[in-house]
């Protein structure tokens, strides 16, 4: 966890430090507050949360002042409150009645779905969990190979079908395989083409419905590329409209200083960020923690 904080600080440190410097100015005039607002919006925090935060900061600074460590304390407390609006971040990885937990991983192509499934499989295997992977992304030709490579590396079975096959039937087969093997968790990688909303809805809806003939779906994780800012938010909104998303995975946080997207996307969807991707490697996945995140901003 210390390492996570250090690594987050590397990409996100400038945001918090910039804010702190602004807030610690001798004279906090209108211009300073505007600069604070701009800094937050530039970091993808979103307009409404930014205004709320600035309002709170202004009040507290007026009442409490900013002498000594006060600016840092106020900023830390208000950022934590914003990043942590009381959402439950635990991954639901207990299947019902001896069945494997089923995790559907959804999102636009290229956001990091397959990589996330591979990394998550590795984490679970390290916890001695029996994992099965389902390669239901039959749209992108190399996706199943890529997933299988992750599976082999981690030592778990990958259930796949013919190229261009029916994603729902592959997902179903993977879950059935998981039940047969008494697996703890089945992770299903899906295709994320945003052709049309109804197309997406039909496809993901069918995948979920068909899986549910065999077992309950315990988590639907929506993967969002943190480097895509507002675009990522728009895509997230579409997915949330077509399927009941239970958690967010924010990938490529290592590639952007705009960590404010964490705040914006949770606010927008009312769903917690449960995991973050911090690189392309097998170890580059971490559970999200609000306090740790804010401390990384301020480190
Ligand atoms: P998918 O199409 O959604 O399955 O996306 P992939 O899993 O194939 O990932 C797309 C690209 O993003 C690959 O080159 C990954 O290595 C890269 N990637 C995934 N997650 C991360 C991350 O957290 N950080 C960085 N820097 N790259 C990532």
mmCIF file with all atom_site columns, N, CA and C in Angstrom, residues 92 94-96 99-106 171 175 186 188 204-221 243-246:
data_model
loop_
_atom_site.group_PDB
_atom_site.id
_atom_site.type_symbol
_atom_site.label_atom_id
_atom_site.label_alt_id
_atom_site.label_comp_id
_atom_site.label_asym_id
_atom_site.label_entity_id
_atom_site.label_seq_id
_atom_site.pdbx_PDB_ins_code
_atom_site.Cartn_x
_atom_site.Cartn_y
_atom_site.Cartn_z
_atom_site.occupancy
_atom_site.B_iso_or_equiv
_atom_site.pdbx_formal_charge
_atom_site.auth_seq_id
_atom_site.auth_comp_id
_atom_site.auth_asym_id
_atom_site.auth_atom_id
_atom_site.pdbx_PDB_model_num
ATOM 1   N N  . UNK A 1 92  ? -17.473 -7.876  -4.468  1.00 0.00 ? 92  UNK A N  1
ATOM 2   C CA . UNK A 1 92  ? -18.320 -9.002  -4.047  1.00 0.00 ? 92  UNK A CA 1
ATOM 3   C C  . UNK A 1 92  ? -17.802 -10.267 -4.724  1.00 0.00 ? 92  UNK A C  1
ATOM 4   N N  . UNK A 1 94  ? -17.947 -13.469 -3.272  1.00 0.00 ? 94  UNK A N  1
ATOM 5   C CA . UNK A 1 94  ? -18.486 -14.688 -2.686  1.00 0.00 ? 94  UNK A CA 1
ATOM 6   C C  . UNK A 1 94  ? -19.691 -15.106 -3.515  1.00 0.00 ? 94  UNK A C  1
ATOM 7   N N  . UNK A 1 95  ? -19.600 -16.275 -4.154  1.00 0.00 ? 95  UNK A N  1
ATOM 8   C CA . UNK A 1 95  ? -20.738 -16.770 -4.931  1.00 0.00 ? 95  UNK A CA 1
ATOM 9   C C  . UNK A 1 95  ? -21.846 -17.245 -4.015  1.00 0.00 ? 95  UNK A C  1
ATOM 10  N N  . UNK A 1 96  ? -23.040 -17.375 -4.588  1.00 0.00 ? 96  UNK A N  1
ATOM 11  C CA . UNK A 1 96  ? -24.164 -17.849 -3.779  1.00 0.00 ? 96  UNK A CA 1
ATOM 12  C C  . UNK A 1 96  ? -24.152 -19.380 -3.700  1.00 0.00 ? 96  UNK A C  1
ATOM 13  N N  . UNK A 1 99  ? -21.651 -21.611 -5.310  1.00 0.00 ? 99  UNK A N  1
ATOM 14  C CA . UNK A 1 99  ? -21.352 -21.333 -6.712  1.00 0.00 ? 99  UNK A CA 1
ATOM 15  C C  . UNK A 1 99  ? -20.205 -20.335 -6.809  1.00 0.00 ? 99  UNK A C  1
ATOM 16  N N  . UNK A 1 100 ? -19.521 -20.335 -7.951  1.00 0.00 ? 100 UNK A N  1
ATOM 17  C CA . UNK A 1 100 ? -18.484 -19.317 -8.094  1.00 0.00 ? 100 UNK A CA 1
ATOM 18  C C  . UNK A 1 100 ? -19.082 -17.916 -8.142  1.00 0.00 ? 100 UNK A C  1
ATOM 19  N N  . UNK A 1 101 ? -18.324 -16.934 -7.671  1.00 0.00 ? 101 UNK A N  1
ATOM 20  C CA . UNK A 1 101 ? -18.709 -15.544 -7.890  1.00 0.00 ? 101 UNK A CA 1
ATOM 21  C C  . UNK A 1 101 ? -18.464 -15.239 -9.358  1.00 0.00 ? 101 UNK A C  1
ATOM 22  N N  . UNK A 1 102 ? -19.379 -14.516 -9.972  1.00 0.00 ? 102 UNK A N  1
ATOM 23  C CA . UNK A 1 102 ? -19.218 -14.175 -11.385 1.00 0.00 ? 102 UNK A CA 1
ATOM 24  C C  . UNK A 1 102 ? -18.999 -12.669 -11.515 1.00 0.00 ? 102 UNK A C  1
ATOM 25  N N  . UNK A 1 103 ? -17.895 -12.317 -12.169 1.00 0.00 ? 103 UNK A N  1
ATOM 26  C CA . UNK A 1 103 ? -17.556 -10.914 -12.365 1.00 0.00 ? 103 UNK A CA 1
ATOM 27  C C  . UNK A 1 103 ? -17.538 -10.621 -13.864 1.00 0.00 ? 103 UNK A C  1
ATOM 28  N N  . UNK A 1 104 ? -18.416 -9.714  -14.274 1.00 0.00 ? 104 UNK A N  1
ATOM 29  C CA . UNK A 1 104 ? -18.426 -9.284  -15.677 1.00 0.00 ? 104 UNK A CA 1
ATOM 30  C C  . UNK A 1 104 ? -17.592 -8.023  -15.786 1.00 0.00 ? 104 UNK A C  1
ATOM 31  N N  . UNK A 1 105 ? -16.676 -8.003  -16.736 1.00 0.00 ? 105 UNK A N  1
ATOM 32  C CA . UNK A 1 105 ? -15.861 -6.802  -16.924 1.00 0.00 ? 105 UNK A CA 1
ATOM 33  C C  . UNK A 1 105 ? -16.250 -6.154  -18.254 1.00 0.00 ? 105 UNK A C  1
ATOM 34  N N  . UNK A 1 106 ? -16.772 -4.931  -18.161 1.00 0.00 ? 106 UNK A N  1
ATOM 35  C CA . UNK A 1 106 ? -17.295 -4.251  -19.347 1.00 0.00 ? 106 UNK A CA 1
ATOM 36  C C  . UNK A 1 106 ? -16.593 -2.907  -19.541 1.00 0.00 ? 106 UNK A C  1
ATOM 37  N N  . UNK A 1 171 ? -19.625 -16.842 -22.498 1.00 0.00 ? 171 UNK A N  1
ATOM 38  C CA . UNK A 1 171 ? -19.727 -16.448 -21.093 1.00 0.00 ? 171 UNK A CA 1
ATOM 39  C C  . UNK A 1 171 ? -20.422 -17.545 -20.289 1.00 0.00 ? 171 UNK A C  1
ATOM 40  N N  . UNK A 1 175 ? -18.886 -19.890 -17.179 1.00 0.00 ? 175 UNK A N  1
ATOM 41  C CA . UNK A 1 175 ? -19.506 -20.012 -15.866 1.00 0.00 ? 175 UNK A CA 1
ATOM 42  C C  . UNK A 1 175 ? -19.786 -21.484 -15.558 1.00 0.00 ? 175 UNK A C  1
ATOM 43  N N  . UNK A 1 186 ? -15.336 -16.612 -11.424 1.00 0.00 ? 186 UNK A N  1
ATOM 44  C CA . UNK A 1 186 ? -15.246 -16.616 -12.886 1.00 0.00 ? 186 UNK A CA 1
ATOM 45  C C  . UNK A 1 186 ? -15.194 -15.162 -13.355 1.00 0.00 ? 186 UNK A C  1
ATOM 46  N N  . UNK A 1 188 ? -15.271 -12.689 -16.502 1.00 0.00 ? 188 UNK A N  1
ATOM 47  C CA . UNK A 1 188 ? -15.677 -12.695 -17.905 1.00 0.00 ? 188 UNK A CA 1
ATOM 48  C C  . UNK A 1 188 ? -15.306 -11.376 -18.584 1.00 0.00 ? 188 UNK A C  1
ATOM 49  N N  . UNK A 1 204 ? -24.803 -6.830  -24.131 1.00 0.00 ? 204 UNK A N  1
ATOM 50  C CA . UNK A 1 204 ? -24.467 -7.004  -22.713 1.00 0.00 ? 204 UNK A CA 1
ATOM 51  C C  . UNK A 1 204 ? -25.630 -7.601  -21.937 1.00 0.00 ? 204 UNK A C  1
ATOM 52  N N  . UNK A 1 205 ? -26.835 -7.174  -22.298 1.00 0.00 ? 205 UNK A N  1
ATOM 53  C CA . UNK A 1 205 ? -28.027 -7.699  -21.646 1.00 0.00 ? 205 UNK A CA 1
ATOM 54  C C  . UNK A 1 205 ? -28.123 -9.197  -21.847 1.00 0.00 ? 205 UNK A C  1
ATOM 55  N N  . UNK A 1 206 ? -27.831 -9.612  -23.062 1.00 0.00 ? 206 UNK A N  1
ATOM 56  C CA . UNK A 1 206 ? -27.916 -11.041 -23.377 1.00 0.00 ? 206 UNK A CA 1
ATOM 57  C C  . UNK A 1 206 ? -26.839 -11.825 -22.618 1.00 0.00 ? 206 UNK A C  1
ATOM 58  N N  . UNK A 1 207 ? -25.634 -11.289 -22.605 1.00 0.00 ? 207 UNK A N  1
ATOM 59  C CA . UNK A 1 207 ? -24.549 -11.956 -21.872 1.00 0.00 ? 207 UNK A CA 1
ATOM 60  C C  . UNK A 1 207 ? -24.979 -12.182 -20.427 1.00 0.00 ? 207 UNK A C  1
ATOM 61  N N  . UNK A 1 208 ? -25.515 -11.139 -19.809 1.00 0.00 ? 208 UNK A N  1
ATOM 62  C CA . UNK A 1 208 ? -25.896 -11.235 -18.402 1.00 0.00 ? 208 UNK A CA 1
ATOM 63  C C  . UNK A 1 208 ? -27.053 -12.227 -18.210 1.00 0.00 ? 208 UNK A C  1
ATOM 64  N N  . UNK A 1 209 ? -28.057 -12.091 -19.067 1.00 0.00 ? 209 UNK A N  1
ATOM 65  C CA . UNK A 1 209 ? -29.222 -12.983 -18.954 1.00 0.00 ? 209 UNK A CA 1
ATOM 66  C C  . UNK A 1 209 ? -28.832 -14.443 -19.098 1.00 0.00 ? 209 UNK A C  1
ATOM 67  N N  . UNK A 1 210 ? -27.983 -14.709 -20.083 1.00 0.00 ? 210 UNK A N  1
ATOM 68  C CA . UNK A 1 210 ? -27.609 -16.097 -20.350 1.00 0.00 ? 210 UNK A CA 1
ATOM 69  C C  . UNK A 1 210 ? -26.763 -16.654 -19.207 1.00 0.00 ? 210 UNK A C  1
ATOM 70  N N  . UNK A 1 211 ? -25.846 -15.845 -18.696 1.00 0.00 ? 211 UNK A N  1
ATOM 71  C CA . UNK A 1 211 ? -25.043 -16.288 -17.537 1.00 0.00 ? 211 UNK A CA 1
ATOM 72  C C  . UNK A 1 211 ? -25.972 -16.653 -16.393 1.00 0.00 ? 211 UNK A C  1
ATOM 73  N N  . UNK A 1 212 ? -27.001 -15.826 -16.212 1.00 0.00 ? 212 UNK A N  1
ATOM 74  C CA . UNK A 1 212 ? -27.884 -16.005 -15.060 1.00 0.00 ? 212 UNK A CA 1
ATOM 75  C C  . UNK A 1 212 ? -28.712 -17.282 -15.124 1.00 0.00 ? 212 UNK A C  1
ATOM 76  N N  . UNK A 1 213 ? -28.658 -17.952 -16.253 1.00 0.00 ? 213 UNK A N  1
ATOM 77  C CA . UNK A 1 213 ? -29.278 -19.284 -16.309 1.00 0.00 ? 213 UNK A CA 1
ATOM 78  C C  . UNK A 1 213 ? -28.437 -20.278 -15.501 1.00 0.00 ? 213 UNK A C  1
ATOM 79  N N  . UNK A 1 214 ? -27.161 -19.938 -15.310 1.00 0.00 ? 214 UNK A N  1
ATOM 80  C CA . UNK A 1 214 ? -26.272 -20.854 -14.585 1.00 0.00 ? 214 UNK A CA 1
ATOM 81  C C  . UNK A 1 214 ? -25.916 -20.343 -13.189 1.00 0.00 ? 214 UNK A C  1
ATOM 82  N N  . UNK A 1 215 ? -25.697 -19.043 -13.061 1.00 0.00 ? 215 UNK A N  1
ATOM 83  C CA . UNK A 1 215 ? -25.279 -18.486 -11.767 1.00 0.00 ? 215 UNK A CA 1
ATOM 84  C C  . UNK A 1 215 ? -25.572 -16.999 -11.732 1.00 0.00 ? 215 UNK A C  1
ATOM 85  N N  . UNK A 1 216 ? -25.584 -16.455 -10.508 1.00 0.00 ? 216 UNK A N  1
ATOM 86  C CA . UNK A 1 216 ? -25.822 -15.019 -10.390 1.00 0.00 ? 216 UNK A CA 1
ATOM 87  C C  . UNK A 1 216 ? -24.587 -14.218 -10.782 1.00 0.00 ? 216 UNK A C  1
ATOM 88  N N  . UNK A 1 217 ? -24.799 -13.048 -11.333 1.00 0.00 ? 217 UNK A N  1
ATOM 89  C CA . UNK A 1 217 ? -23.682 -12.144 -11.602 1.00 0.00 ? 217 UNK A CA 1
ATOM 90  C C  . UNK A 1 217 ? -23.477 -11.294 -10.349 1.00 0.00 ? 217 UNK A C  1
ATOM 91  N N  . UNK A 1 218 ? -22.283 -11.370 -9.768  1.00 0.00 ? 218 UNK A N  1
ATOM 92  C CA . UNK A 1 218 ? -22.057 -10.698 -8.491  1.00 0.00 ? 218 UNK A CA 1
ATOM 93  C C  . UNK A 1 218 ? -21.484 -9.296  -8.640  1.00 0.00 ? 218 UNK A C  1
ATOM 94  N N  . UNK A 1 219 ? -20.682 -9.112  -9.688  1.00 0.00 ? 219 UNK A N  1
ATOM 95  C CA . UNK A 1 219 ? -20.095 -7.788  -9.916  1.00 0.00 ? 219 UNK A CA 1
ATOM 96  C C  . UNK A 1 219 ? -20.132 -7.484  -11.410 1.00 0.00 ? 219 UNK A C  1
ATOM 97  N N  . UNK A 1 220 ? -20.485 -6.255  -11.738 1.00 0.00 ? 220 UNK A N  1
ATOM 98  C CA . UNK A 1 220 ? -20.284 -5.752  -13.104 1.00 0.00 ? 220 UNK A CA 1
ATOM 99  C C  . UNK A 1 220 ? -19.317 -4.586  -12.989 1.00 0.00 ? 220 UNK A C  1
ATOM 100 N N  . UNK A 1 221 ? -18.082 -4.828  -13.388 1.00 0.00 ? 221 UNK A N  1
ATOM 101 C CA . UNK A 1 221 ? -17.051 -3.799  -13.270 1.00 0.00 ? 221 UNK A CA 1
ATOM 102 C C  . UNK A 1 221 ? -16.909 -3.043  -14.585 1.00 0.00 ? 221 UNK A C  1
ATOM 103 N N  . UNK A 1 243 ? -26.474 -1.393  -18.378 1.00 0.00 ? 243 UNK A N  1
ATOM 104 C CA . UNK A 1 243 ? -26.264 -2.516  -17.457 1.00 0.00 ? 243 UNK A CA 1
ATOM 105 C C  . UNK A 1 243 ? -26.042 -1.968  -16.046 1.00 0.00 ? 243 UNK A C  1
ATOM 106 N N  . UNK A 1 244 ? -26.439 -2.744  -15.057 1.00 0.00 ? 244 UNK A N  1
ATOM 107 C CA . UNK A 1 244 ? -26.316 -2.302  -13.668 1.00 0.00 ? 244 UNK A CA 1
ATOM 108 C C  . UNK A 1 244 ? -24.864 -2.435  -13.200 1.00 0.00 ? 244 UNK A C  1
ATOM 109 N N  . UNK A 1 245 ? -24.132 -1.350  -13.305 1.00 0.00 ? 245 UNK A N  1
ATOM 110 C CA . UNK A 1 245 ? -22.709 -1.352  -12.950 1.00 0.00 ? 245 UNK A CA 1
ATOM 111 C C  . UNK A 1 245 ? -22.562 -1.324  -11.431 1.00 0.00 ? 245 UNK A C  1
ATOM 112 N N  . UNK A 1 246 ? -21.725 -2.214  -10.886 1.00 0.00 ? 246 UNK A N  1
ATOM 113 C CA . UNK A 1 246 ? -21.575 -2.268  -9.427  1.00 0.00 ? 246 UNK A CA 1
ATOM 114 C C  . UNK A 1 246 ? -20.247 -1.692  -8.944  1.00 0.00 ? 246 UNK A C  1
#
